[in-house]
Coordinates of C-alpha atoms in Angstrom, one line a residue:
Chain W
X1 CA 0.0 0.0 0.0
X2 CA 1.5 3.3 -1.0
X3 CA 1.1 6.1 1.5
X4 CA -0.2 9.5 0.7
X5 CA 1.5 12.4 2.5
X6 CA 0.5 15.9 1.5
X7 CA 3.3 17.4 3.6
X8 CA 3.4 20.8 5.1
X9 CA 3.4 22.4 1.6
X10 CA 0.3 20.6 0.7
X11 CA -1.4 21.7 3.9
X12 CA -0.4 25.3 3.2
X13 CA -1.8 25.0 -0.3
X14 CA -5.2 24.1 1.1
X15 CA -5.1 27.4 2.9
X16 CA -5.5 29.0 -0.6
X17 CA -9.2 28.0 -0.5
X18 CA -9.6 29.4 3.0
X19 CA -8.2 32.7 1.6
X20 CA -10.8 32.4 -1.2
X21 CA -13.6 32.0 1.4
X22 CA -12.3 35.0 3.4
X23 CA -12.0 37.0 0.2
X24 CA -15.6 36.2 -0.8
X25 CA -16.8 37.0 2.7
X26 CA -15.1 40.4 2.6
X27 CA -16.2 41.2 -0.9
X28 CA -19.9 40.3 -0.2
X29 CA -19.8 41.7 3.3
X30 CA -20.8 38.4 5.0
X31 CA -18.9 39.5 8.1
X32 CA -17.7 36.0 8.5
X33 CA -13.9 36.4 7.8
X34 CA -13.0 36.3 11.5
X35 CA -15.3 33.3 12.1
X36 CA -13.7 31.4 9.2
X37 CA -10.2 32.1 10.3
X38 CA -11.0 31.2 13.9
X39 CA -12.7 27.9 12.8
X40 CA -9.7 27.0 10.7
X41 CA -7.2 27.8 13.5
X42 CA -9.3 25.9 16.1
X43 CA -9.7 22.9 13.8
X44 CA -5.9 22.8 13.3
X45 CA -5.1 23.1 17.0
X46 CA -7.7 20.4 17.9
X47 CA -6.6 18.0 15.3
X48 CA -2.9 18.4 16.1
X49 CA -3.6 17.7 19.8
X50 CA -5.8 14.8 18.9
X51 CA -3.4 13.5 16.4
X52 CA -0.6 13.5 19.0
X53 CA -2.8 11.7 21.5
X54 CA -4.0 9.3 18.8
X55 CA -0.3 8.5 17.9
X56 CA 0.1 7.2 21.5
X57 CA -3.1 5.2 21.5
X58 CA -2.7 3.8 18.0
X59 CA 0.9 2.8 18.6
X60 CA 1.0 -1.0 17.8
X61 CA 2.9 -1.5 21.1
X62 CA 0.4 0.5 23.2
X63 CA -2.0 -1.7 25.3
X64 CA -5.4 -2.0 23.6
X65 CA -7.0 -0.8 26.9
X66 CA -5.9 2.7 26.0
X67 CA -8.2 2.5 23.0
X68 CA -11.1 1.7 25.2
X69 CA -10.3 4.6 27.5
X70 CA -10.2 6.8 24.4
X71 CA -13.7 5.5 23.4
X72 CA -15.0 6.1 26.9
X73 CA -13.8 9.7 26.7
X74 CA -15.5 10.1 23.3
X75 CA -18.8 8.8 24.8
X76 CA -18.6 11.4 27.6
X77 CA -17.9 14.2 25.2
X78 CA -20.7 13.1 22.9
X79 CA -23.1 13.2 25.9
X80 CA -22.1 16.7 26.7
X81 CA -22.3 17.8 23.0
X82 CA -25.8 16.3 22.8
X83 CA -26.8 18.2 25.9
X84 CA -25.4 21.5 24.5
X85 CA -27.2 21.1 21.2
X86 CA -30.6 20.1 22.8
X87 CA -30.9 22.0 26.0
X88 CA -34.7 22.2 25.8
X89 CA -34.8 18.4 26.1
X90 CA -35.2 17.3 29.8
X91 CA -32.6 14.8 31.1
X92 CA -30.9 14.7 27.7
X93 CA -27.3 14.5 29.1
X94 CA -27.9 11.2 30.8
X95 CA -30.0 9.8 28.0
X96 CA -27.6 10.9 25.4
X97 CA -24.6 9.4 27.2
X98 CA -26.5 6.1 27.7
X99 CA -27.5 6.1 24.0
X100 CA -23.8 6.6 23.0
X101 CA -22.8 3.9 25.4
X102 CA -25.4 1.5 23.8
X103 CA -24.1 2.4 20.3
X104 CA -20.5 1.7 21.3
X105 CA -21.3 -1.6 23.0
X106 CA -23.5 -2.9 20.2
X107 CA -21.3 -1.8 17.3
X108 CA -18.0 -2.9 18.8
X109 CA -19.5 -6.2 19.9
X110 CA -20.5 -6.9 16.3
X111 CA -17.3 -5.6 14.8
X112 CA -15.0 -7.4 17.2
X113 CA -17.2 -10.3 18.1
X114 CA -17.5 -11.4 14.4
X115 CA -13.8 -10.6 13.8
X116 CA -14.6 -8.1 11.1
X117 CA -11.6 -6.1 12.2
X118 CA -8.6 -6.9 14.4
X119 CA -8.9 -5.8 18.1
X120 CA -6.4 -3.0 17.9
X121 CA -6.4 0.7 18.7
X122 CA -6.2 1.7 15.0
X123 CA -9.5 -0.1 14.4
X124 CA -11.4 0.5 17.6
X125 CA -10.9 4.2 17.9
X126 CA -11.9 5.3 14.4
X127 CA -14.8 2.9 14.1
X128 CA -16.3 3.9 17.4
X129 CA -15.8 7.5 16.4
X130 CA -17.8 7.1 13.3
X131 CA -20.6 5.3 15.1
X132 CA -20.7 7.9 17.8
X133 CA -20.5 10.9 15.4
X134 CA -23.4 9.8 13.3
X135 CA -25.5 8.6 16.2
X136 CA -24.9 11.9 18.1
X137 CA -26.4 14.0 15.3
X138 CA -29.5 11.7 15.1
X139 CA -29.8 11.7 18.9
X140 CA -30.0 15.5 19.0
X141 CA -32.5 15.5 16.2
X142 CA -34.8 12.9 17.7
X143 CA -34.6 14.5 21.2
X144 CA -35.6 17.9 19.9
X145 CA -38.3 16.4 17.6
X146 CA -39.9 14.3 20.3
X147 CA -40.1 17.3 22.7
X148 CA -41.4 19.6 20.0
X149 CA -43.9 17.1 18.7
X150 CA -45.4 16.3 22.1
X151 CA -45.4 19.9 23.1
X152 CA -47.2 21.0 19.9
X153 CA -49.6 18.1 20.0
X154 CA -50.2 18.2 23.7
X155 CA -54.0 18.6 23.2
X156 CA -54.1 15.5 21.0
X157 CA -52.0 13.5 23.5
X158 CA -54.1 14.5 26.4
X159 CA -57.3 13.7 24.4
X160 CA -55.9 10.2 23.9
X161 CA -55.0 9.9 27.6
X162 CA -58.5 11.1 28.4
X163 CA -60.0 8.3 26.3
X164 CA -58.2 5.8 28.6
X165 CA -55.0 5.2 26.6
X166 CA -51.8 4.4 28.4
X167 CA -49.0 6.9 27.9
X168 CA -47.1 4.7 25.5
X169 CA -50.2 4.3 23.3
X170 CA -51.1 8.0 23.6
X171 CA -47.6 9.2 22.6
X172 CA -46.8 6.5 20.0
X173 CA -48.1 8.3 16.8
X174 CA -46.0 11.4 17.7
X175 CA -42.9 9.6 18.9
X176 CA -43.0 7.4 15.8
X177 CA -43.1 10.5 13.6
X178 CA -40.1 11.9 15.4
X179 CA -38.1 8.7 15.1
X180 CA -38.9 8.5 11.4
X181 CA -37.6 12.0 10.9
X182 CA -34.4 11.2 12.6
X183 CA -33.8 7.9 10.7
X184 CA -34.8 9.0 7.2
X185 CA -31.7 11.1 6.5
X186 CA -29.5 8.1 7.4
X187 CA -31.6 5.9 5.1
X188 CA -31.4 8.5 2.3
X189 CA -27.7 8.9 2.6
X190 CA -27.3 5.1 2.6
X191 CA -29.3 5.0 -0.6
X192 CA -27.4 7.8 -2.3
X193 CA -24.0 6.6 -1.4
X194 CA -21.7 6.1 -4.4
X195 CA -24.1 7.9 -6.7
X196 CA -24.1 11.3 -5.1
X197 CA -21.1 11.2 -2.8
X198 CA -18.2 9.1 -1.8
X199 CA -18.3 8.6 2.0
X200 CA -15.4 9.8 4.1
X201 CA -14.0 6.5 5.1
X202 CA -13.8 5.2 1.6
X203 CA -12.3 8.5 0.3
X204 CA -9.7 8.2 3.1
X205 CA -8.9 4.6 2.2
X206 CA -8.6 5.4 -1.5
X207 CA -6.5 8.4 -0.8
X208 CA -4.3 6.2 1.4
X209 CA -3.8 3.9 -1.5
X210 CA -6.1 1.0 -0.6
X211 CA -7.6 -1.0 -3.5
X212 CA -11.0 0.4 -4.5
X213 CA -12.7 -3.0 -4.1
X214 CA -11.4 -3.4 -0.6
X215 CA -12.4 0.2 0.2
X216 CA -15.9 -0.6 -1.0
X217 CA -16.4 -3.6 1.2
X218 CA -15.0 -1.8 4.3
X219 CA -17.2 1.2 3.5
X220 CA -20.3 -1.0 3.1
X221 CA -19.7 -2.7 6.4
X222 CA -19.3 0.7 8.1
X223 CA -22.4 2.1 6.5
X224 CA -24.5 -0.8 7.7
X225 CA -23.0 -0.5 11.2
X226 CA -23.7 3.3 11.2
X227 CA -27.3 2.6 10.2
X228 CA -27.7 0.1 13.0
X229 CA -26.0 2.5 15.4
X230 CA -28.3 5.4 14.5
X231 CA -31.3 3.2 14.9
X232 CA -30.0 2.0 18.3
X233 CA -29.4 5.5 19.6
X234 CA -32.7 7.0 18.5
X235 CA -34.5 4.0 20.1
X236 CA -32.8 4.5 23.4
X237 CA -33.5 8.3 23.3
X238 CA -37.1 7.7 22.1
X239 CA -38.0 5.2 24.8
X240 CA -36.1 7.0 27.6
X241 CA -37.2 10.5 26.8
X242 CA -40.9 9.6 26.3
X243 CA -40.9 7.9 29.7
X244 CA -39.6 11.0 31.3
X245 CA -42.3 13.2 29.8
X246 CA -45.1 11.2 31.4
X247 CA -45.9 10.2 35.0
X248 CA -46.3 6.5 35.9
X249 CA -50.1 7.3 36.3
X250 CA -50.4 8.3 32.7
X251 CA -50.3 12.1 32.9
X252 CA -48.2 14.3 30.7
X253 CA -45.7 16.4 32.4
X254 CA -45.4 20.1 31.6
X255 CA -42.6 20.7 29.1
X256 CA -40.9 23.9 29.9
X257 CA -39.4 25.8 26.9
X258 CA -35.7 26.0 27.1
X259 CA -35.3 23.7 30.1
X260 CA -32.1 21.7 30.2
Chain V
X1 CA -83.9 23.8 36.4
X2 CA -84.4 25.7 33.2
X3 CA -83.0 29.2 33.5
X4 CA -82.0 28.2 37.0
X5 CA -80.6 30.3 39.7
X6 CA -77.4 29.4 41.4
X7 CA -78.2 26.5 43.6
X8 CA -81.1 25.9 45.8
X9 CA -80.2 28.7 48.2
X10 CA -78.7 30.9 45.6
X11 CA -75.1 30.5 47.0
X12 CA -73.9 28.4 44.2
X13 CA -70.7 27.8 46.1
X14 CA -70.9 24.1 46.1
X15 CA -69.0 24.1 49.4
X16 CA -69.4 22.9 52.9
X17 CA -71.8 25.8 53.5
X18 CA -74.4 23.8 51.7
X19 CA -74.5 25.9 48.5
X20 CA -75.3 24.4 45.1
X21 CA -75.0 20.8 44.4
X22 CA -73.1 20.3 47.7
X23 CA -76.2 21.1 49.7
X24 CA -78.3 18.2 48.2
X25 CA -77.8 15.2 50.5
X26 CA -80.5 13.4 48.6
X27 CA -78.4 13.2 45.5
X28 CA -76.0 10.4 45.0
X29 CA -72.6 12.1 44.9
X30 CA -70.6 11.0 41.9
X31 CA -67.7 13.3 42.2
X32 CA -66.6 14.9 45.5
X33 CA -63.8 17.5 45.9
X34 CA -62.6 17.9 49.5
X35 CA -60.3 20.8 50.3
X36 CA -58.6 20.6 46.9
X37 CA -55.6 22.8 46.2
X38 CA -53.4 22.8 43.1
X39 CA -50.1 24.6 43.0
X40 CA -48.4 24.9 39.6
X41 CA -44.7 24.0 39.3
X42 CA -43.9 27.7 39.2
X43 CA -45.6 28.2 42.5
X44 CA -48.8 29.7 41.2
X45 CA -51.9 28.7 43.3
X46 CA -54.3 27.5 40.6
X47 CA -56.8 26.2 43.1
X48 CA -56.6 27.3 46.7
X49 CA -59.3 25.3 48.5
X50 CA -62.2 23.9 46.6
X51 CA -65.1 21.8 48.0
X52 CA -67.6 20.5 45.5
X53 CA -70.1 17.7 45.2
X54 CA -71.4 16.7 41.8
X55 CA -74.7 14.8 42.1
X56 CA -75.5 11.9 39.8
X57 CA -77.8 12.2 36.8
X58 CA -77.8 16.0 36.8
X59 CA -76.2 18.8 34.8
X60 CA -74.0 20.8 37.1
X61 CA -72.5 24.0 35.6
X62 CA -69.2 25.2 37.0
X63 CA -69.2 28.9 36.4
X64 CA -66.7 31.6 37.1
X65 CA -64.5 34.2 35.4
X66 CA -61.6 33.2 33.2
X67 CA -58.6 32.1 35.3
X68 CA -60.8 31.0 38.2
X69 CA -59.5 27.4 37.9
X70 CA -62.6 25.8 36.4
X71 CA -60.7 23.8 33.8
X72 CA -58.3 22.5 36.5
X73 CA -61.3 21.2 38.5
X74 CA -62.4 19.2 35.4
X75 CA -58.9 17.9 34.7
X76 CA -58.6 16.7 38.3
X77 CA -61.8 14.6 37.8
X78 CA -60.2 13.0 34.7
X79 CA -56.8 12.8 36.6
X80 CA -55.0 14.7 33.9
X81 CA -53.9 16.7 37.0
X82 CA -53.6 15.6 40.6
X83 CA -54.3 17.8 43.7
X84 CA -51.4 19.2 45.6
X85 CA -53.5 18.8 48.7
X86 CA -57.0 17.5 49.3
X87 CA -58.9 14.6 47.8
X88 CA -61.0 14.1 44.8
X89 CA -63.4 11.1 45.0
X90 CA -65.3 9.2 42.4
X91 CA -68.3 7.4 44.0
X92 CA -66.5 7.6 47.3
X93 CA -63.2 6.3 46.2
X94 CA -60.1 8.5 46.2
X95 CA -59.1 8.9 42.5
X96 CA -55.5 8.1 43.5
X97 CA -56.6 4.6 44.4
X98 CA -58.2 3.9 41.0
X99 CA -56.5 2.8 37.8
X100 CA -56.4 6.1 35.8
X101 CA -57.1 4.4 32.5
X102 CA -60.2 2.7 33.9
X103 CA -61.3 6.0 35.6
X104 CA -60.9 8.0 32.4
X105 CA -63.2 5.6 30.5
X106 CA -65.9 6.1 33.3
X107 CA -65.3 9.8 33.6
X108 CA -65.0 11.1 30.0
X109 CA -63.7 14.5 29.0
X110 CA -64.6 16.8 26.1
X111 CA -62.2 19.6 25.6
X112 CA -62.7 23.3 24.8
X113 CA -61.5 23.1 21.3
X114 CA -62.5 20.0 19.3
X115 CA -59.5 17.6 19.1
X116 CA -59.5 15.9 15.8
X117 CA -56.9 13.3 15.1
X118 CA -55.5 12.6 11.6
X119 CA -57.7 10.4 9.4
X120 CA -61.3 9.8 8.8
X121 CA -64.2 10.2 11.2
X122 CA -64.3 6.4 11.5
X123 CA -60.6 6.3 12.5
X124 CA -61.2 9.1 15.0
X125 CA -64.0 7.2 16.7
X126 CA -62.0 4.0 16.6
X127 CA -59.3 5.6 18.8
X128 CA -61.9 5.3 21.6
X129 CA -63.1 1.9 20.5
X130 CA -60.4 0.0 18.6
X131 CA -61.7 -2.5 16.1
X132 CA -65.3 -1.3 16.5
X133 CA -67.4 -1.9 13.4
X134 CA -69.4 0.6 11.4
X135 CA -72.6 -0.3 13.2
X136 CA -71.1 0.7 16.5
X137 CA -69.3 3.9 15.4
X138 CA -72.2 4.9 13.1
X139 CA -74.6 4.5 16.1
X140 CA -72.3 6.7 18.2
X141 CA -72.5 9.4 15.5
X142 CA -76.3 9.2 15.3
X143 CA -76.5 9.5 19.1
X144 CA -75.0 13.0 18.8
X145 CA -77.1 13.9 15.9
X146 CA -74.7 13.4 13.1
X147 CA -75.4 11.1 10.1
X148 CA -73.5 7.9 9.8
X149 CA -72.5 8.9 6.3
X150 CA -69.9 11.1 7.8
X151 CA -67.8 8.1 8.8
X152 CA -65.7 8.3 5.6
X153 CA -65.2 12.0 5.8
X154 CA -61.8 13.3 6.7
X155 CA -61.9 14.6 10.3
X156 CA -60.3 17.9 9.3
X157 CA -63.2 18.6 6.8
X158 CA -65.8 18.8 9.6
X159 CA -67.2 22.1 10.7
X160 CA -66.5 23.3 14.2
X161 CA -69.8 22.1 15.5
X162 CA -69.6 18.8 13.7
X163 CA -66.1 18.2 15.0
X164 CA -67.1 18.9 18.6
X165 CA -70.1 16.6 18.3
X166 CA -67.8 13.9 16.8
X167 CA -65.5 14.4 19.9
X168 CA -68.6 13.9 22.2
X169 CA -69.5 10.7 20.2
X170 CA -65.9 9.5 20.6
X171 CA -66.0 10.1 24.4
X172 CA -69.4 8.4 24.6
X173 CA -67.9 5.3 22.9
X174 CA -65.9 4.6 26.1
X175 CA -69.3 4.2 28.0
X176 CA -68.7 6.9 30.6
X177 CA -70.9 7.5 33.6
X178 CA -69.8 11.1 33.9
X179 CA -69.1 13.6 31.1
X180 CA -66.8 16.5 31.8
X181 CA -67.3 19.3 29.3
X182 CA -64.7 22.2 29.3
X183 CA -66.4 25.2 27.6
X184 CA -67.3 22.9 24.7
X185 CA -69.2 25.6 22.8
X186 CA -66.9 28.5 23.3
X187 CA -65.4 28.3 19.8
X188 CA -68.8 27.5 18.0
X189 CA -71.4 29.6 16.3
X190 CA -74.8 30.1 18.1
X191 CA -76.6 27.4 16.1
X192 CA -74.0 24.7 16.9
X193 CA -73.9 26.0 20.5
X194 CA -77.6 25.4 20.9
X195 CA -77.3 22.0 19.3
X196 CA -74.6 20.9 21.7
X197 CA -76.6 22.2 24.7
X198 CA -79.7 20.3 23.5
X199 CA -77.5 17.2 23.2
X200 CA -76.1 17.6 26.7
X201 CA -79.7 17.9 28.1
X202 CA -80.6 14.7 26.2
X203 CA -77.6 12.8 27.6
X204 CA -78.5 13.9 31.2
X205 CA -82.1 12.9 30.7
X206 CA -80.7 9.5 29.6
X207 CA -79.0 9.1 33.0
X208 CA -75.5 10.6 32.4
X209 CA -74.0 12.9 35.0
X210 CA -72.6 16.0 33.4
X211 CA -70.2 18.7 34.7
X212 CA -70.1 21.6 32.3
X213 CA -67.6 24.5 32.6
X214 CA -68.5 27.9 31.3
X215 CA -68.0 31.6 31.9
X216 CA -71.1 32.3 29.7
X217 CA -73.7 33.3 32.3
X218 CA -76.7 33.1 29.9
X219 CA -75.6 29.5 29.0
X220 CA -75.2 28.7 32.7
X221 CA -78.7 29.8 33.5
X222 CA -80.1 28.1 30.4
X223 CA -78.5 24.7 31.1
X224 CA -77.9 24.2 34.8
X225 CA -79.7 21.9 37.2
X226 CA -77.1 23.0 39.7
X227 CA -74.5 25.8 39.6
X228 CA -71.2 26.1 41.4
X229 CA -69.2 29.3 41.2
X230 CA -65.4 29.5 41.4
X231 CA -63.5 32.8 41.8
X232 CA -59.8 33.1 42.1
X233 CA -59.2 29.4 42.6
X234 CA -61.7 28.9 45.5
X235 CA -65.5 28.5 46.0
X236 CA -67.4 31.7 45.7
X237 CA -69.1 32.9 48.9
X238 CA -72.9 33.0 48.7
X239 CA -72.8 36.8 48.1
X240 CA -70.1 36.5 45.4
X241 CA -72.0 33.7 43.6
X242 CA -75.2 35.7 43.5
X243 CA -73.4 38.8 42.4
X244 CA -71.6 36.8 39.7
X245 CA -74.7 35.0 38.4
X246 CA -76.7 38.2 38.2
X247 CA -73.9 40.0 36.3
X248 CA -73.9 41.1 32.7
X249 CA -74.3 38.3 30.2
X250 CA -71.5 39.5 27.9
X251 CA -69.8 36.2 27.3
X252 CA -72.6 34.7 25.3
X253 CA -71.4 35.5 21.8
X254 CA -67.7 35.8 22.5
X255 CA -65.3 32.9 22.0
X256 CA -64.1 31.8 25.4
X257 CA -60.6 31.9 26.7
X258 CA -58.8 29.0 28.3
X259 CA -59.6 29.0 32.0
X260 CA -56.6 27.0 33.1

């Protein structure tokens, strides 16, 4: 496998495009030049720090336990990120963290249990990262949608409760709609893959010199795993969150706007 | 009593002073409120101390200005809310000791604005009676004065009056002993309003117990067998009740406001 190294010069060349973006912003008075430069600088700093830490974790001589520690930290950060992006959803930090934990346990069990990839830091960390990253976005979306849907349709939910329905029955049509909304983008991107875009992992593998057929099979496996991970995370959020929005005696709690 | 005055002694308070329905020991009490207070999560006292007895087989009107806590009194009977202190009883049993789903089928609720679920009229009615055939749901429609041909109509295509009558039919499908009606005509035109009032009277004459909330004094006088008056989250005193019931009729042709 030939390696691809863009080198410092290559990295500097990519800044030309940043200069174009900054130039456009100035010309069209978007007032985004500072934001663009700050985002680029921050991305560089973060990735260099992460890259240095990853180098330690991914070292073939490093104990594999370090990889699992890294994954645990990712789960924690993902929980905090979900909370920050969905502050109006009550109890989302705990639920989000649990959902990410479920995603990691399920996906790594399949990946490592069936021997799809060797149990090494260089497989565990990026795979878990992809599962968590995609599930995190879906979790935020589903949490916000469930709260929004149940808050907007409160009169319908209470009318169903008033007819003697249990809270799972009364909320099901609205929660189902929120879960569909969160899962549909993942299904759509799974359908469009290859036709519209080449996914990140495959692009990375091809750039790194891996044979295209091998890259395809790895990418397919990853996409199926991501689909399963997203479904797992939104199910955990859906079940857990809905339970929190109702009392055990089938009453709907007040959902306060902007509560965290 | 057609065009009735507030309660037998004019107090209309429904409290332990013997006003309104509370003062009729000959009536079989179906719903009993004993020193009920409700404090909202933000600390607002929605109900301060309410005593009320709703006699069986009668139409009791719960009147009072907007914001007096009338809707909360209804929601307590259906256990969509629970008292902070005090007890609400159904046929002598504390509501807290009853299965809420069972209770809600025996004590049905009709909301201020007609709540129409997605789908046809048939599907709306089947929410209350899953799997019920056209003979059953058609009969329910006819009971509220709507033709069975409406079953195939989309619920959203009904007029306001038709929609509210469909909601009553839906609630009646659960076979309730008590019907709670929360300003059910406040968003309707005068013709539909009279039709629903006539329907309520027919239901009561057929043995149903009905608790009707309104701040429309003309309607209260027109409909009530008994009147209880709430002001500022408590039973009105005898003087307050008489003063309120003799007040201007203004609300008759105005859409009502939520009284929660």
